[in-house]
Coordinates of C-alpha atoms in Angstrom, one line a residue:
Chain D
M14 CA -89.5 50.7 -15.7
S15 CA -89.8 47.5 -13.5
G16 CA -86.9 45.1 -13.2
R17 CA -88.7 42.7 -15.6
E18 CA -89.3 45.4 -18.2
D19 CA -85.7 46.5 -17.9
L20 CA -84.6 42.9 -18.4
A21 CA -86.8 42.4 -21.4
A22 CA -85.4 45.6 -23.0
R23 CA -81.8 44.6 -22.3
Q24 CA -82.4 41.1 -23.7
A25 CA -84.2 42.5 -26.8
A26 CA -81.3 44.9 -27.4
L27 CA -78.7 42.0 -27.3
V28 CA -80.7 39.8 -29.7
A29 CA -81.1 42.8 -32.1
A30 CA -77.4 43.4 -32.0
L31 CA -76.6 39.7 -32.6
V32 CA -79.0 38.9 -35.4
A33 CA -80.5 42.2 -36.8
G34 CA -77.4 44.4 -37.1
A35 CA -78.3 46.8 -34.2
P36 CA -75.5 48.4 -32.1
P37 CA -74.3 46.4 -29.0
P38 CA -76.3 47.2 -25.8
P39 CA -74.6 49.8 -23.6
G40 CA -71.9 48.2 -21.4
V41 CA -71.7 45.0 -23.4
D42 CA -68.3 44.3 -25.0
A43 CA -68.7 45.1 -28.7
D44 CA -65.9 42.6 -29.8
R45 CA -67.7 39.8 -28.0
V46 CA -71.0 40.7 -29.6
R47 CA -69.3 40.5 -33.0
A48 CA -67.8 37.1 -32.1
Q49 CA -71.2 35.8 -30.8
S50 CA -72.9 37.2 -33.9
A51 CA -70.5 35.4 -36.2
A52 CA -70.9 32.2 -34.2
L53 CA -74.7 32.4 -34.6
L54 CA -74.3 33.0 -38.3
R55 CA -72.0 29.9 -38.7
K56 CA -74.4 27.8 -36.7
R57 CA -77.4 28.9 -38.7
G58 CA -75.5 28.3 -42.0
R59 CA -74.5 24.7 -40.8
G60 CA -78.2 24.0 -40.0
L61 CA -79.2 25.2 -43.5
A62 CA -76.5 23.2 -45.2
R63 CA -77.6 20.1 -43.4
T64 CA -81.2 20.7 -44.5
E65 CA -80.2 21.4 -48.1
P66 CA -76.9 19.7 -48.8
E67 CA -77.4 20.0 -52.6
L68 CA -77.6 23.7 -52.5
A69 CA -74.6 23.9 -50.2
A70 CA -72.7 21.6 -52.6
A71 CA -73.7 23.6 -55.6
L72 CA -72.3 26.8 -54.0
G73 CA -69.2 25.0 -52.8
R74 CA -66.7 27.5 -51.3
E75 CA -69.1 30.3 -52.1
F76 CA -71.6 29.0 -49.5
G77 CA -70.0 30.8 -46.6
P78 CA -69.8 34.3 -48.2
A79 CA -73.1 33.9 -49.9
F80 CA -74.9 32.8 -46.7
A81 CA -73.2 35.6 -44.7
A82 CA -74.3 38.2 -47.3
Y83 CA -77.9 36.9 -47.1
A84 CA -78.1 36.4 -43.3
T85 CA -76.3 39.3 -41.9
G86 CA -78.8 41.7 -40.3
R87 CA -81.7 39.3 -41.4
P88 CA -83.0 37.3 -38.4
Q89 CA -84.1 33.8 -39.0
V90 CA -87.8 33.3 -39.3
G91 CA -89.0 29.8 -38.7
G92 CA -87.0 26.6 -39.0
A93 CA -84.1 25.7 -41.3
A94 CA -86.4 24.7 -44.1
E95 CA -88.0 28.2 -44.2
D96 CA -84.6 29.8 -43.9
A97 CA -83.4 27.7 -46.8
A98 CA -86.4 28.8 -49.0
E99 CA -85.6 32.5 -48.2
F100 CA -81.9 31.9 -49.0
A101 CA -82.8 30.2 -52.2
R102 CA -85.1 33.2 -53.2
Y103 CA -82.2 35.6 -52.4
L104 CA -79.8 33.5 -54.4
L105 CA -82.0 33.6 -57.5
T106 CA -81.8 37.4 -57.6
S107 CA -78.1 37.5 -56.9
E108 CA -75.0 37.0 -59.1
H109 CA -74.9 33.3 -57.8
A110 CA -77.9 32.6 -60.1
R111 CA -75.5 32.7 -63.1
D112 CA -74.3 29.3 -62.0
A113 CA -76.6 26.7 -63.5
E114 CA -76.2 24.2 -60.6
V115 CA -77.0 26.9 -58.0
R116 CA -80.0 28.1 -60.0
R117 CA -81.4 24.5 -60.3
A118 CA -80.9 23.8 -56.6
A119 CA -82.4 27.1 -55.5
R120 CA -85.4 26.7 -57.8
H121 CA -86.0 23.2 -56.5
I122 CA -86.1 24.5 -52.9
T123 CA -88.5 27.4 -53.7
L124 CA -90.8 25.0 -55.5
K125 CA -90.7 22.5 -52.7
R126 CA -91.6 25.2 -50.3
L127 CA -94.5 26.4 -52.4
L128 CA -95.9 22.8 -52.6
H129 CA -95.5 22.4 -48.9
R130 CA -97.4 25.7 -48.2
A131 CA -100.1 24.6 -50.7
S132 CA -100.6 21.2 -49.1
R133 CA -100.9 22.8 -45.7
H134 CA -103.4 25.3 -47.0
R135 CA -105.4 22.5 -48.6
D136 CA -105.3 20.4 -45.3
A137 CA -106.5 23.4 -43.4
E138 CA -109.5 24.0 -45.7
H139 CA -110.3 20.3 -46.2
P140 CA -109.2 18.4 -43.1
P141 CA -108.8 14.7 -43.7
A142 CA -111.9 12.7 -43.1
P143 CA -111.9 10.8 -39.8
V144 CA -110.6 7.2 -40.1
P145 CA -113.5 4.8 -40.1
T146 CA -113.4 2.4 -37.1
G147 CA -113.4 -1.4 -37.6
R148 CA -116.1 -3.7 -38.9
Chain W
M21 CA -63.0 -2.2 -11.9
R22 CA -60.3 0.0 -13.2
G23 CA -60.2 2.7 -10.5
G24 CA -59.5 0.9 -7.2
P25 CA -61.5 1.5 -4.1
P26 CA -63.6 4.6 -3.9
G27 CA -62.1 7.3 -1.8
G28 CA -65.3 8.5 -0.2
H29 CA -66.0 7.6 3.4
G30 CA -69.5 7.2 4.6
G31 CA -72.3 9.6 3.7
S32 CA -75.3 8.6 1.7
S33 CA -75.5 9.0 -2.0
P34 CA -77.1 12.3 -2.9
R35 CA -80.7 11.7 -4.0
E36 CA -80.2 14.0 -6.9
I37 CA -78.2 11.6 -8.9
A38 CA -80.4 10.7 -11.8
V39 CA -78.2 8.4 -13.9
G40 CA -74.7 7.0 -13.4
G41 CA -71.9 5.9 -15.7
V42 CA -71.0 7.4 -19.0
G43 CA -73.4 8.6 -21.6
I44 CA -73.5 10.2 -25.0
G45 CA -75.7 12.6 -26.8
W46 CA -77.9 10.6 -29.2
R47 CA -78.0 12.1 -32.6
P48 CA -79.5 10.6 -35.8
Q49 CA -76.1 11.0 -37.5
I50 CA -74.3 8.8 -35.0
D51 CA -77.1 6.3 -34.1
L52 CA -75.2 3.4 -35.5
T53 CA -72.0 4.5 -33.8
I54 CA -73.8 4.5 -30.5
E55 CA -75.3 1.1 -31.4
R56 CA -71.8 -0.3 -32.0
L57 CA -70.4 1.3 -28.8
S58 CA -73.4 0.3 -26.7
A59 CA -71.3 -1.7 -24.3
A60 CA -69.6 1.6 -23.3
V61 CA -72.8 3.7 -23.2
D62 CA -74.8 3.7 -19.9
F63 CA -77.3 6.4 -20.9
V64 CA -78.2 8.8 -23.7
E65 CA -79.7 12.2 -24.1
I66 CA -81.9 13.4 -27.0
V67 CA -82.5 17.0 -28.1
A68 CA -86.2 17.4 -27.4
E69 CA -86.7 19.7 -30.4
N70 CA -85.5 17.0 -32.8
V71 CA -87.4 14.0 -31.6
H72 CA -91.2 13.7 -31.8
P73 CA -92.7 11.4 -29.2
G74 CA -94.9 9.8 -31.8
H75 CA -92.2 9.2 -34.4
V76 CA -89.2 7.8 -32.5
P77 CA -86.4 6.6 -34.7
A78 CA -86.0 2.8 -34.6
T79 CA -82.4 2.9 -33.3
L80 CA -83.5 5.1 -30.4
A81 CA -86.5 3.0 -29.6
A82 CA -84.3 -0.1 -29.6
L83 CA -82.0 1.5 -27.0
R84 CA -84.9 2.3 -24.8
E85 CA -86.3 -1.2 -25.2
R86 CA -83.0 -2.6 -23.9
G87 CA -83.3 -0.4 -20.7
V88 CA -80.9 2.4 -21.6
P89 CA -82.1 5.6 -19.9
V90 CA -83.0 8.3 -22.5
I91 CA -83.0 11.8 -21.1
P92 CA -84.9 14.5 -23.1
H93 CA -82.9 17.7 -23.2
G94 CA -84.5 20.9 -24.4
V95 CA -82.5 23.7 -26.0
S96 CA -85.1 26.4 -26.8
L97 CA -87.5 26.7 -23.9
S98 CA -85.9 30.1 -22.9
L99 CA -86.2 29.7 -19.1
G100 CA -84.3 33.0 -18.8
G101 CA -86.6 34.9 -21.1
T102 CA -89.3 37.5 -20.1
D103 CA -91.9 36.2 -22.6
S104 CA -94.2 33.5 -21.3
L105 CA -93.0 30.0 -21.8
D106 CA -94.0 28.3 -25.1
R107 CA -96.6 25.8 -24.1
S108 CA -95.9 23.6 -27.2
K109 CA -92.2 23.3 -26.2
L110 CA -93.3 22.3 -22.6
A111 CA -95.7 19.8 -24.0
R112 CA -93.0 18.3 -26.2
L113 CA -90.8 17.8 -23.1
A114 CA -93.7 16.3 -21.2
G115 CA -94.6 14.1 -24.2
L116 CA -91.0 12.8 -24.4
A117 CA -91.0 12.2 -20.7
A118 CA -94.1 10.1 -21.0
R119 CA -92.7 8.2 -24.0
F120 CA -89.2 7.4 -22.5
E121 CA -90.0 7.5 -18.8
P122 CA -86.6 9.1 -17.9
P123 CA -85.6 9.9 -14.4
L124 CA -85.7 13.6 -15.4
V125 CA -85.6 16.1 -18.3
S126 CA -83.2 19.0 -18.7
E127 CA -83.0 22.5 -20.0
H128 CA -80.8 25.6 -19.7
V129 CA -80.5 28.7 -17.6
A130 CA -80.6 30.9 -20.7
F131 CA -82.8 32.9 -23.0
C132 CA -83.1 32.2 -26.7
R133 CA -85.4 35.0 -28.0
A134 CA -86.5 38.5 -27.0
G135 CA -88.6 41.2 -28.5
G136 CA -90.1 38.7 -30.9
V137 CA -86.8 37.8 -32.5
E138 CA -85.1 34.4 -32.3
A139 CA -81.4 34.4 -31.4
G140 CA -81.0 30.8 -32.6
H141 CA -78.8 29.9 -29.6
L142 CA -78.6 30.0 -25.8
L143 CA -77.7 33.4 -24.4
P144 CA -76.7 34.3 -20.9
V145 CA -79.2 35.9 -18.5
P146 CA -78.0 38.9 -16.6
R147 CA -77.2 37.7 -13.1
T148 CA -79.4 40.2 -11.3
R149 CA -82.2 39.8 -8.7
A150 CA -84.8 40.8 -11.2
A151 CA -83.6 38.1 -13.7
L152 CA -83.4 35.5 -11.0
D153 CA -87.0 36.2 -10.2
V154 CA -87.9 35.6 -13.8
V155 CA -86.0 32.3 -14.0
V156 CA -87.5 31.1 -10.7
A157 CA -91.0 31.8 -12.0
N158 CA -90.3 30.0 -15.4
V159 CA -88.7 27.0 -13.7
R160 CA -91.7 26.6 -11.4
E161 CA -94.0 26.8 -14.3
A162 CA -92.0 24.2 -16.2
Q163 CA -91.8 21.9 -13.1
A164 CA -95.6 22.1 -12.8
A165 CA -96.1 21.1 -16.4
L166 CA -93.6 18.1 -16.4
P167 CA -94.3 14.6 -15.1
V168 CA -90.7 14.1 -14.0
P169 CA -88.1 16.4 -12.2
L170 CA -86.3 19.1 -14.1
A171 CA -82.5 19.8 -14.2
V172 CA -81.1 23.1 -15.5
E173 CA -77.7 23.6 -17.1
N174 CA -75.1 26.3 -16.9
I175 CA -74.4 27.5 -20.5
A176 CA -71.2 28.4 -22.3
A177 CA -71.3 32.1 -22.9
L178 CA -69.2 34.6 -25.0
I179 CA -71.0 37.6 -23.6
S180 CA -71.4 38.9 -20.1
W181 CA -73.5 41.7 -18.7
P182 CA -72.2 44.7 -16.9
E183 CA -75.1 44.6 -14.5
D184 CA -74.2 41.1 -13.1
E185 CA -74.6 41.2 -9.3
M186 CA -73.8 37.6 -8.5
T187 CA -71.4 34.9 -9.6
E188 CA -72.8 32.1 -11.7
A189 CA -72.5 29.7 -8.8
Q190 CA -74.4 32.1 -6.5
F191 CA -77.1 32.5 -9.1
L192 CA -77.5 28.8 -9.7
G193 CA -77.4 28.1 -6.0
E194 CA -80.2 30.5 -5.3
L195 CA -82.2 29.1 -8.2
V196 CA -81.8 25.6 -6.8
E197 CA -82.8 26.7 -3.3
R198 CA -85.9 28.6 -4.4
T199 CA -87.2 26.0 -6.8
G200 CA -85.8 22.6 -5.8
V201 CA -84.6 22.2 -9.4
S202 CA -81.6 19.9 -10.0
L203 CA -78.5 20.9 -11.8
L204 CA -77.0 19.6 -15.0
L205 CA -73.4 20.7 -14.6
D206 CA -71.6 21.4 -17.8
V207 CA -67.8 21.3 -17.1
A208 CA -67.1 22.6 -20.7
S209 CA -69.1 25.7 -19.8
L210 CA -67.0 26.1 -16.6
H211 CA -63.9 26.1 -18.9
T212 CA -65.6 28.5 -21.3
A213 CA -66.2 30.9 -18.3
R214 CA -62.6 30.6 -17.3
V215 CA -61.3 31.5 -20.8
N216 CA -63.9 34.1 -21.6
F217 CA -64.4 35.8 -18.3
G218 CA -61.6 34.7 -16.0
A219 CA -63.9 32.7 -13.7
D220 CA -62.0 30.0 -11.8
P221 CA -63.7 26.6 -12.3
V222 CA -62.4 25.3 -9.0
V223 CA -63.9 28.3 -7.1
A224 CA -67.2 27.6 -9.0
L225 CA -67.1 23.9 -8.0
E226 CA -66.5 24.9 -4.3
A227 CA -69.5 27.3 -4.4
L228 CA -72.0 25.2 -6.3
P229 CA -74.4 22.9 -4.5
L230 CA -72.8 19.8 -6.0
E231 CA -75.1 17.5 -4.1
R232 CA -77.8 18.8 -6.4
V233 CA -76.0 17.7 -9.6
A234 CA -78.2 15.2 -11.4
Y235 CA -75.7 14.6 -14.2
V236 CA -72.8 16.2 -16.0
H237 CA -72.0 17.4 -19.6
V238 CA -68.6 17.4 -21.1
A239 CA -67.8 18.6 -24.7
G240 CA -65.1 19.9 -26.9
G241 CA -64.6 23.4 -28.2
V242 CA -62.1 25.6 -29.8
L243 CA -60.2 28.8 -29.1
R244 CA -60.7 31.5 -31.7
E245 CA -59.0 34.9 -31.2
G246 CA -58.8 34.4 -27.5
V247 CA -62.4 33.4 -27.1
W248 CA -63.5 29.9 -26.3
H249 CA -66.3 28.5 -28.5
D250 CA -68.1 25.5 -27.0
T251 CA -68.6 23.9 -30.5
H252 CA -69.4 20.3 -29.6
A253 CA -67.4 19.6 -32.8
H254 CA -63.9 19.2 -31.5
P255 CA -62.2 16.7 -29.2
V256 CA -62.6 17.4 -25.5
A257 CA -59.6 19.5 -24.4
P258 CA -57.4 18.3 -21.5
Q259 CA -58.2 21.4 -19.4
I260 CA -61.9 20.4 -19.6
L261 CA -61.1 16.8 -18.5
D262 CA -59.2 18.3 -15.6
I263 CA -62.3 20.2 -14.5
L264 CA -64.3 16.9 -14.8
A265 CA -61.7 15.2 -12.6
A266 CA -61.9 18.1 -10.0
F267 CA -65.7 17.7 -10.0
A268 CA -65.5 13.9 -9.7
D269 CA -63.1 14.1 -6.8
R270 CA -65.4 16.5 -4.9
A271 CA -68.5 14.4 -5.7
R272 CA -66.7 11.2 -4.6
R273 CA -66.2 12.7 -1.1
R274 CA -70.0 12.6 -0.7
G275 CA -70.3 8.9 -1.4
P276 CA -69.5 6.2 -3.8
A277 CA -72.2 7.0 -6.3
L278 CA -71.2 9.6 -8.9
P279 CA -73.6 11.4 -11.3
G280 CA -73.4 10.2 -14.8
V281 CA -71.2 12.1 -17.3
L282 CA -72.4 12.6 -20.8
L283 CA -70.3 13.5 -23.9
E284 CA -72.0 15.9 -26.2
R285 CA -70.9 15.8 -29.9
D286 CA -73.1 17.7 -32.4
D287 CA -70.9 18.1 -35.5
A288 CA -67.8 16.9 -37.3
Y289 CA -68.4 13.4 -35.9
P290 CA -65.3 11.4 -35.4
S291 CA -64.7 7.7 -36.1
D292 CA -66.1 5.0 -33.8
A293 CA -62.6 4.5 -32.5
E294 CA -62.1 8.1 -31.6
M295 CA -65.5 8.3 -30.0
A296 CA -64.8 5.1 -28.0
A297 CA -61.5 6.6 -26.9
E298 CA -63.1 9.7 -25.6
L299 CA -65.7 7.7 -23.7
T300 CA -62.9 5.6 -22.2
V301 CA -61.0 8.6 -21.0
I302 CA -64.1 10.0 -19.4
R303 CA -64.9 6.7 -17.7
D304 CA -61.3 6.4 -16.4
I305 CA -61.6 9.9 -14.9
V306 CA -64.9 9.1 -13.2
T307 CA -63.7 5.7 -11.9
S308 CA -60.4 6.9 -10.6
A309 CA -61.9 9.9 -8.8
G310 CA -61.1 10.3 -5.2
T311 CA -58.4 7.6 -5.3
G312 CA -55.6 10.1 -5.4
R313 CA -54.4 8.5 -8.6
V314 CA -52.9 11.0 -11.0
R315 CA -54.2 10.9 -14.5
A316 CA -51.6 10.2 -17.1

């Protein structure tokens, strides 16, 4: 392997250990990998809570554990809004869905995401007409 | 002037200095705080990923109108990654540079994704020859795509690689030498390296090419189970301010002009009064640098 390929493999192994539950790369301190992994999870959770404060409020003290259960070993795909929609879907099939406030907030997010996708799909098929110029 | 005469004797100001004074990281959550503290704010920085050049928030546009330098700061370009650079992220930085006409833009010596998976944060590059070659190539590509100079920042890491062949100062020094890139020196990251890896910040300051420092970052963090987390959500610790003072003393020896120092706060925002107090402490350190005056 070239130096570059080696580097790519080492970096991929670290990222997999941090966000996808893979074992730490050989030679890298496992405790530090755990600490970094936990820090990444907290950062991701804060980003999601900022994007969807109502869901975070509905979960209250359950937010941390619920988000950790959802996100551990599940790398983020896309931005905080996509992450929130995935989390909401997860919640709706979990015990948290028994709480009416959580259920309502989670349904609202999944619906919002569907509408967003639909509007993007529509825009792609029917791009807006060019804006007429003056006169 | 609060600090008395500058201690530096002769020597021209390094050309790398991009901005002077004291700055703060502009965030939408504290835009009004920054507006209220504007007399104490000489420049700001924006997170490139969070500001679209075509939709600039009114409070930010107003700052720029008044002549306050606005520096775009990228956090996800992954200059230390082996994947090719994301052209849209480069275009965003270039677009913001066109919109705000800053003296420079900045990014990190770090990677953020690998193997098609996003880490969601800045991760340290192994300090090997092979990795240095990768960073050099990426920095050159970024420089070619940007209308203004680039500065790169040392990150706060929790993890280190067993294959490291160089100190961070050596790695950054070679990167600067090979690419001509400027440095954004994060003194909180130097403290993080001391706590997490036993790297002496003064030794780092002695080894780094300080004449290439364009500006400086300072931020608070927290110690959890013996590991320093650079949270940007806590007050700046005294040990970090001491590193800032040590840097400022060394920089002052090169001439009266000092690089600007920017406070980063990203969460758990304090009151205006607390924010103002932190900016004042930073300004006092910078102003008194090189005078031999001991900080209270």
